[in-house]
mmCIF file of C-alpha atoms and ligand atoms in Angstrom:
data_model
loop_
_atom_site.group_PDB
_atom_site.id
_atom_site.type_symbol
_atom_site.label_atom_id
_atom_site.label_comp_id
_atom_site.label_asym_id
_atom_site.label_seq_id
_atom_site.Cartn_x
_atom_site.Cartn_y
_atom_site.Cartn_z
ATOM 1 C CA MET A 1 -10.522 75.789 12.341
ATOM 2 C CA PRO A 2 -12.522 78.085 14.675
ATOM 3 C CA HIS A 3 -11.406 81.684 15.129
ATOM 4 C CA ALA A 4 -11.656 83.851 18.267
ATOM 5 C CA LEU A 5 -10.994 87.543 18.713
ATOM 6 C CA ILE A 6 -10.068 88.327 22.347
ATOM 7 C CA THR A 7 -9.475 91.757 23.790
ATOM 8 C CA GLY A 8 -7.048 92.304 26.651
ATOM 9 C CA ALA A 9 -5.196 89.224 25.473
ATOM 10 C CA ASN A 10 -1.763 90.280 26.801
ATOM 11 C CA ARG A 11 -2.242 89.324 30.473
ATOM 12 C CA GLY A 12 -4.597 87.840 33.020
ATOM 13 C CA LEU A 13 -7.747 86.066 31.812
ATOM 14 C CA GLY A 14 -7.344 87.165 28.215
ATOM 15 C CA LEU A 15 -3.821 85.710 28.001
ATOM 16 C CA GLU A 16 -5.061 82.390 29.490
ATOM 17 C CA HIS A 17 -8.019 82.251 27.079
ATOM 18 C CA THR A 18 -5.550 82.704 24.231
ATOM 19 C CA ARG A 19 -3.307 79.972 25.611
ATOM 20 C CA GLN A 20 -6.097 77.416 26.126
ATOM 21 C CA LEU A 21 -7.789 78.116 22.792
ATOM 22 C CA LEU A 22 -4.505 77.792 20.904
ATOM 23 C CA GLU A 23 -4.024 74.464 22.673
ATOM 24 C CA ARG A 24 -7.470 73.412 21.420
ATOM 25 C CA GLY A 25 -6.445 74.208 17.834
ATOM 26 C CA TRP A 26 -8.163 77.586 17.433
ATOM 27 C CA THR A 27 -6.852 80.590 15.473
ATOM 28 C CA ILE A 28 -6.715 83.704 17.630
ATOM 29 C CA THR A 29 -6.751 87.382 16.913
ATOM 30 C CA ALA A 30 -5.248 88.679 20.154
ATOM 31 C CA ALA A 31 -6.032 92.305 20.646
ATOM 32 C CA CYS A 32 -4.143 94.471 23.148
ATOM 33 C CA ARG A 33 -2.971 98.042 23.681
ATOM 34 C CA ASN A 34 0.688 97.422 22.996
ATOM 35 C CA PRO A 35 1.480 94.252 20.980
ATOM 36 C CA ASP A 36 5.191 95.211 20.835
ATOM 37 C CA ALA A 37 5.467 94.848 24.606
ATOM 38 C CA ALA A 38 3.210 91.795 24.901
ATOM 39 C CA ASP A 39 6.025 89.314 25.569
ATOM 40 C CA ASP A 40 3.917 86.711 27.429
ATOM 41 C CA LEU A 41 1.435 86.720 24.540
ATOM 42 C CA LYS A 42 4.130 86.407 21.871
ATOM 43 C CA ALA A 43 5.618 83.504 23.871
ATOM 44 C CA LEU A 44 2.405 81.553 23.109
ATOM 45 C CA ASP A 45 2.919 81.754 19.369
ATOM 46 C CA PRO A 46 2.824 78.200 17.942
ATOM 47 C CA GLY A 47 4.576 79.555 14.813
ATOM 48 C CA ASP A 48 1.934 78.266 12.379
ATOM 49 C CA GLY A 49 0.081 81.475 11.746
ATOM 50 C CA ARG A 50 -2.730 80.767 14.269
ATOM 51 C CA LEU A 51 -1.839 83.686 16.576
ATOM 52 C CA VAL A 52 -2.143 87.187 15.224
ATOM 53 C CA LEU A 53 -1.545 90.212 17.454
ATOM 54 C CA GLU A 54 -3.478 93.410 16.808
ATOM 55 C CA THR A 55 -3.516 96.856 18.437
ATOM 56 C CA TYR A 56 -6.693 97.764 20.234
ATOM 57 C CA ASP A 57 -7.358 100.359 22.931
ATOM 58 C CA ALA A 58 -10.748 100.162 24.615
ATOM 59 C CA MET A 59 -10.468 103.760 25.754
ATOM 60 C CA GLU A 60 -10.618 104.911 22.121
ATOM 61 C CA LEU A 61 -14.157 104.650 20.780
ATOM 62 C CA GLY A 62 -12.958 104.241 17.160
ATOM 63 C CA SER A 63 -10.491 101.437 17.997
ATOM 64 C CA ALA A 64 -12.916 98.552 17.406
ATOM 65 C CA ALA A 65 -14.024 99.878 13.987
ATOM 66 C CA ALA A 66 -10.349 100.381 13.040
ATOM 67 C CA LEU A 67 -9.621 96.817 14.101
ATOM 68 C CA ALA A 68 -12.542 95.586 11.956
ATOM 69 C CA GLN A 69 -10.825 97.156 8.920
ATOM 70 C CA ARG A 70 -7.844 94.871 9.525
ATOM 71 C CA VAL A 71 -9.587 91.615 10.497
ATOM 72 C CA SER A 72 -11.881 90.218 7.797
ATOM 73 C CA ALA A 73 -12.280 86.503 8.664
ATOM 74 C CA PRO A 74 -15.455 85.137 10.250
ATOM 75 C CA ILE A 75 -15.282 85.176 14.082
ATOM 76 C CA ASP A 76 -16.683 82.160 15.921
ATOM 77 C CA LEU A 77 -16.071 83.658 19.337
ATOM 78 C CA LEU A 78 -15.854 87.389 19.984
ATOM 79 C CA PHE A 79 -14.629 87.842 23.543
ATOM 80 C CA ALA A 80 -14.894 91.333 25.012
ATOM 81 C CA ASN A 81 -12.591 90.636 27.935
ATOM 82 C CA ALA A 82 -10.502 93.817 28.466
ATOM 83 C CA GLY A 83 -11.543 95.629 31.578
ATOM 84 C CA MET A 84 -10.346 97.991 34.290
ATOM 85 C CA MET A 85 -11.055 98.830 37.894
ATOM 86 C CA THR A 86 -9.779 101.966 39.505
ATOM 87 C CA ARG A 87 -9.130 102.816 43.164
ATOM 88 C CA GLU A 88 -10.268 106.410 42.593
ATOM 89 C CA THR A 89 -13.923 105.485 42.145
ATOM 90 C CA ARG A 90 -14.058 102.993 44.983
ATOM 91 C CA SER A 91 -15.019 104.905 48.137
ATOM 92 C CA PHE A 92 -17.973 107.057 49.038
ATOM 93 C CA GLY A 93 -16.912 110.690 49.357
ATOM 94 C CA SER A 94 -14.443 110.657 46.494
ATOM 95 C CA ALA A 95 -15.971 108.313 43.887
ATOM 96 C CA ALA A 96 -17.481 110.933 41.598
ATOM 97 C CA ASN A 97 -14.549 111.857 39.415
ATOM 98 C CA GLU A 98 -13.424 111.555 35.786
ATOM 99 C CA ARG A 99 -12.063 108.039 36.237
ATOM 100 C CA PHE A 100 -15.645 106.895 36.618
ATOM 101 C CA MET A 101 -16.072 107.822 32.973
ATOM 102 C CA GLU A 102 -12.978 105.824 32.030
ATOM 103 C CA GLU A 103 -14.466 102.705 33.620
ATOM 104 C CA MET A 104 -17.687 103.250 31.723
ATOM 105 C CA ARG A 105 -15.719 103.741 28.509
ATOM 106 C CA VAL A 106 -13.609 100.601 28.850
ATOM 107 C CA ASN A 107 -16.039 98.265 30.606
ATOM 108 C CA THR A 108 -19.332 99.243 28.950
ATOM 109 C CA LEU A 109 -18.995 101.386 25.842
ATOM 110 C CA ALA A 110 -16.017 99.538 24.378
ATOM 111 C CA PRO A 111 -17.672 96.071 24.429
ATOM 112 C CA LEU A 112 -20.709 97.581 22.683
ATOM 113 C CA ALA A 113 -18.540 99.227 20.058
ATOM 114 C CA LEU A 114 -16.697 95.904 19.588
ATOM 115 C CA VAL A 115 -19.915 94.041 18.947
ATOM 116 C CA GLU A 116 -21.222 96.729 16.610
ATOM 117 C CA ALA A 117 -17.969 96.534 14.644
ATOM 118 C CA PHE A 118 -17.811 92.734 14.435
ATOM 119 C CA ALA A 119 -21.415 91.496 14.435
ATOM 120 C CA ASP A 120 -21.332 90.762 10.699
ATOM 121 C CA GLN A 121 -18.233 88.649 11.077
ATOM 122 C CA VAL A 122 -19.725 86.724 14.045
ATOM 123 C CA ALA A 123 -22.906 86.137 12.018
ATOM 124 C CA ALA A 124 -20.797 84.777 9.171
ATOM 125 C CA SER A 125 -19.089 82.174 11.431
ATOM 126 C CA GLU A 126 -20.057 78.632 12.409
ATOM 127 C CA MET A 127 -20.366 79.110 16.219
ATOM 128 C CA LYS A 128 -21.634 82.723 16.413
ATOM 129 C CA VAL A 129 -20.914 83.292 20.105
ATOM 130 C CA ILE A 130 -20.208 86.643 21.789
ATOM 131 C CA ALA A 131 -18.887 86.560 25.362
ATOM 132 C CA LEU A 132 -18.880 89.639 27.565
ATOM 133 C CA GLN A 133 -16.504 89.475 30.536
ATOM 134 C CA SER A 134 -18.754 90.938 33.207
ATOM 135 C CA SER A 135 -18.499 90.561 36.988
ATOM 136 C CA ARG A 136 -20.686 89.550 39.892
ATOM 137 C CA MET A 137 -19.844 93.004 41.216
ATOM 138 C CA GLY A 138 -22.198 94.268 38.486
ATOM 139 C CA SER A 139 -25.077 92.415 40.096
ATOM 140 C CA ILE A 140 -27.259 94.965 41.931
ATOM 141 C CA SER A 141 -29.075 92.359 43.968
ATOM 142 C CA ASP A 142 -25.828 90.725 45.052
ATOM 143 C CA ASN A 143 -24.328 93.976 46.313
ATOM 144 C CA ASP A 144 -24.160 93.661 50.097
ATOM 145 C CA SER A 145 -20.872 95.459 50.699
ATOM 146 C CA GLY A 146 -21.270 98.791 48.847
ATOM 147 C CA GLY A 147 -18.440 100.850 47.389
ATOM 148 C CA ALA A 148 -16.706 100.208 44.070
ATOM 149 C CA TYR A 149 -18.996 102.740 42.455
ATOM 150 C CA GLY A 150 -17.385 103.024 39.067
ATOM 151 C CA TYR A 151 -16.635 99.333 38.582
ATOM 152 C CA ARG A 152 -20.015 98.117 39.761
ATOM 153 C CA ALA A 153 -21.878 100.656 37.662
ATOM 154 C CA SER A 154 -19.882 99.905 34.553
ATOM 155 C CA LYS A 155 -20.439 96.136 34.841
ATOM 156 C CA ALA A 156 -24.130 96.551 35.646
ATOM 157 C CA ALA A 157 -24.409 98.719 32.517
ATOM 158 C CA LEU A 158 -22.485 96.065 30.577
ATOM 159 C CA ASN A 159 -25.081 93.540 31.678
ATOM 160 C CA ALA A 160 -27.844 95.784 30.294
ATOM 161 C CA VAL A 161 -25.902 96.128 27.062
ATOM 162 C CA GLY A 162 -25.529 92.340 26.829
ATOM 163 C CA LYS A 163 -29.254 91.739 27.354
ATOM 164 C CA SER A 164 -30.163 94.182 24.565
ATOM 165 C CA LEU A 165 -27.557 92.673 22.263
ATOM 166 C CA SER A 166 -29.002 89.199 22.824
ATOM 167 C CA ILE A 167 -32.382 90.470 21.640
ATOM 168 C CA ASP A 168 -31.115 92.532 18.737
ATOM 169 C CA LEU A 169 -28.821 89.772 17.411
ATOM 170 C CA LYS A 170 -31.246 86.885 17.919
ATOM 171 C CA ASP A 171 -32.475 86.885 14.328
ATOM 172 C CA ARG A 172 -28.867 86.402 13.186
ATOM 173 C CA ASP A 173 -28.518 83.302 15.450
ATOM 174 C CA ILE A 174 -25.864 84.990 17.604
ATOM 175 C CA VAL A 175 -25.683 83.865 21.211
ATOM 176 C CA VAL A 176 -24.562 86.523 23.705
ATOM 177 C CA LEU A 177 -23.159 85.265 26.993
ATOM 178 C CA ILE A 178 -22.685 87.571 29.984
ATOM 179 C CA LEU A 179 -20.048 85.897 32.150
ATOM 180 C CA HIS A 180 -18.659 86.182 35.656
ATOM 181 C CA PRO A 181 -15.246 84.485 35.694
ATOM 182 C CA GLY A 182 -15.143 83.911 39.437
ATOM 183 C CA TRP A 183 -12.783 85.728 41.752
ATOM 184 C CA VAL A 184 -9.503 85.014 39.996
ATOM 185 C CA ARG A 185 -5.871 85.585 41.023
ATOM 186 C CA THR A 186 -4.835 88.081 38.324
ATOM 187 C CA ASP A 187 -3.467 91.639 38.576
ATOM 188 C CA MET A 188 -7.073 92.804 38.975
ATOM 189 C CA GLY A 189 -8.312 89.966 41.226
ATOM 190 C CA GLY A 190 -5.253 90.163 43.484
ATOM 191 C CA PRO A 191 -3.534 87.379 45.441
ATOM 192 C CA ASN A 192 -6.562 86.401 47.540
ATOM 193 C CA GLY A 193 -8.748 85.315 44.589
ATOM 194 C CA LEU A 194 -10.434 81.944 44.966
ATOM 195 C CA MET A 195 -9.025 80.387 41.795
ATOM 196 C CA THR A 196 -6.262 80.508 39.220
ATOM 197 C CA ALA A 197 -6.698 81.860 35.726
ATOM 198 C CA PRO A 198 -6.359 78.380 34.134
ATOM 199 C CA GLU A 199 -9.174 77.088 36.401
ATOM 200 C CA SER A 200 -11.504 80.013 35.606
ATOM 201 C CA VAL A 201 -10.809 79.958 31.850
ATOM 202 C CA SER A 202 -11.235 76.213 31.450
ATOM 203 C CA ALA A 203 -14.680 76.486 33.085
ATOM 204 C CA GLN A 204 -15.561 79.536 30.930
ATOM 205 C CA LEU A 205 -14.573 77.699 27.775
ATOM 206 C CA ASP A 206 -16.722 74.696 28.737
ATOM 207 C CA LEU A 207 -19.664 77.065 29.189
ATOM 208 C CA ILE A 208 -18.954 78.754 25.842
ATOM 209 C CA ALA A 209 -18.785 75.370 24.109
ATOM 210 C CA ARG A 210 -22.223 74.557 25.511
ATOM 211 C CA ALA A 211 -23.598 77.824 24.034
ATOM 212 C CA PHE A 212 -23.072 76.665 20.434
ATOM 213 C CA LYS A 213 -26.530 76.755 18.755
ATOM 214 C CA GLN A 214 -28.230 77.246 22.169
ATOM 215 C CA PRO A 215 -30.290 80.442 21.849
ATOM 216 C CA ALA A 216 -31.776 79.708 25.264
ATOM 217 C CA MET A 217 -28.452 80.639 26.815
ATOM 218 C CA SER A 218 -28.356 84.045 25.138
ATOM 219 C CA GLY A 219 -28.770 87.224 27.269
ATOM 220 C CA ARG A 220 -28.174 85.390 30.554
ATOM 221 C CA PHE A 221 -25.666 86.247 33.255
ATOM 222 C CA PHE A 222 -23.708 83.127 34.153
ATOM 223 C CA HIS A 223 -21.324 82.075 36.918
ATOM 224 C CA ILE A 224 -18.614 79.776 35.632
ATOM 225 C CA SER A 225 -20.455 76.989 37.445
ATOM 226 C CA GLY A 226 -23.171 77.392 34.784
ATOM 227 C CA GLU A 227 -25.636 78.807 37.330
ATOM 228 C CA ASP A 228 -27.581 81.922 36.508
ATOM 229 C CA LEU A 229 -26.611 84.981 38.516
ATOM 230 C CA ALA A 230 -29.175 87.523 39.677
ATOM 231 C CA TRP A 231 -29.030 90.895 37.891
HETATM 232 N N1 NAP B 1 -9.866 88.731 38.131
HETATM 233 C C1 NAP B 1 -11.105 88.689 38.631
HETATM 234 O O1 NAP B 1 -11.341 88.207 39.788
HETATM 235 C C2 NAP B 1 -12.281 89.187 37.823
HETATM 236 C C3 NAP B 1 -13.556 89.025 38.388
HETATM 237 C C4 NAP B 1 -14.647 89.468 37.626
HETATM 238 C C5 NAP B 1 -14.481 90.021 36.393
HETATM 239 N N2 NAP B 1 -13.205 90.176 35.871
HETATM 240 C C6 NAP B 1 -13.116 90.755 34.545
HETATM 241 O O2 NAP B 1 -12.297 89.969 33.711
HETATM 242 C C7 NAP B 1 -11.657 90.758 32.702
HETATM 243 C C8 NAP B 1 -10.151 90.487 32.713
HETATM 244 O O3 NAP B 1 -9.627 90.828 34.015
HETATM 245 P P1 NAP B 1 -8.304 90.208 34.582
HETATM 246 O O4 NAP B 1 -8.582 89.710 35.890
HETATM 247 O O5 NAP B 1 -7.633 89.385 33.574
HETATM 248 O O6 NAP B 1 -7.497 91.635 34.781
HETATM 249 P P2 NAP B 1 -6.046 92.071 34.479
HETATM 250 O O7 NAP B 1 -5.063 91.023 34.705
HETATM 251 O O8 NAP B 1 -5.914 93.375 35.156
HETATM 252 O O9 NAP B 1 -6.109 92.348 32.870
HETATM 253 C C9 NAP B 1 -6.910 93.326 32.353
HETATM 254 C C10 NAP B 1 -6.757 93.299 30.816
HETATM 255 O O10 NAP B 1 -7.539 94.337 30.267
HETATM 256 C C11 NAP B 1 -6.716 95.140 29.423
HETATM 257 N N3 NAP B 1 -7.148 96.520 29.378
HETATM 258 C C12 NAP B 1 -7.370 97.374 30.373
HETATM 259 N N4 NAP B 1 -7.640 98.636 29.851
HETATM 260 C C13 NAP B 1 -7.592 98.506 28.495
HETATM 261 C C14 NAP B 1 -7.793 99.373 27.427
HETATM 262 N N5 NAP B 1 -8.063 100.689 27.607
HETATM 263 N N6 NAP B 1 -7.652 98.880 26.148
HETATM 264 C C15 NAP B 1 -7.348 97.596 25.949
HETATM 265 N N7 NAP B 1 -7.159 96.715 26.924
HETATM 266 C C16 NAP B 1 -7.258 97.173 28.179
HETATM 267 C C17 NAP B 1 -5.354 95.049 30.067
HETATM 268 O O11 NAP B 1 -4.374 95.510 29.151
HETATM 269 P P3 NAP B 1 -3.041 96.337 29.638
HETATM 270 O O12 NAP B 1 -2.013 95.320 29.997
HETATM 271 O O13 NAP B 1 -2.681 97.150 28.465
HETATM 272 O O14 NAP B 1 -3.469 97.197 30.795
HETATM 273 C C18 NAP B 1 -5.276 93.594 30.359
HETATM 274 O O15 NAP B 1 -4.996 92.861 29.195
HETATM 275 C C19 NAP B 1 -12.013 92.221 33.060
HETATM 276 O O16 NAP B 1 -13.086 92.643 32.269
HETATM 277 C C20 NAP B 1 -12.478 92.131 34.534
HETATM 278 O O17 NAP B 1 -13.362 93.156 34.871
HETATM 279 C C21 NAP B 1 -12.145 89.755 36.580
#
């Protein structure tokens, strides 16, 4: 039975990934800041031991290593999904403030720490896929509207991290996917998003299934359509 570790599993895209993978028979380690309050996540529990909730805070650099002390099974899919976007770093004139560093911590540094903590367990699995939940807003060439300084920079930096990981983990047969989920109607995406979380996640999972033993897909930045996005 394949095993996924998903961060930010308590709501939005992470919750939907957990739901759909449980439906497909996977075992899930669902990592979130406050498992006690994660009622929607707990409601997905099939009651057969396949859903395990774990505490994880992407703001804390040591959180991934601490989690790795508690999770020892091989991990077929490591999904660095947790992310944040703040208003305070959005507009020119007031974007340079400490919240910028929070976005870098959660959106860039935390996924790297997660992969460093769990690479051995991914390498020990059958599928060996790492997915980084990036954003088209991290594409420098696609930026034609400006603003969103902290979020754009943190996702562009995540893309750079993902590319290096794909090279450094290649010898261990690990495929690193850098994904844009589309503009999705979640708390972050807002009500005007172009698709629902179930639509986005089902397309992402199809793409991830295609990545099994496909080193040519590693280190690329994908739209859910399967098209490559420009950096
Ligand atoms: N929705 C879109 O249109 C869209 C587009 C492109 C990329 N994305 C990316 O997709 C990912 C998921 O976004 P979403 O739309 O599902 O957003 P969301 O509904 O706002 O969910 C964000 C998730 O990240 C978690 N998170 C935030 N800060 C965290 C921290 N310090 N430690 C642990 N978890 C933390 C949240 O947990 P709490 O409940 O504890 O806050 C929540 O589970 C993000 O990386 C986002 O950048 C989304």
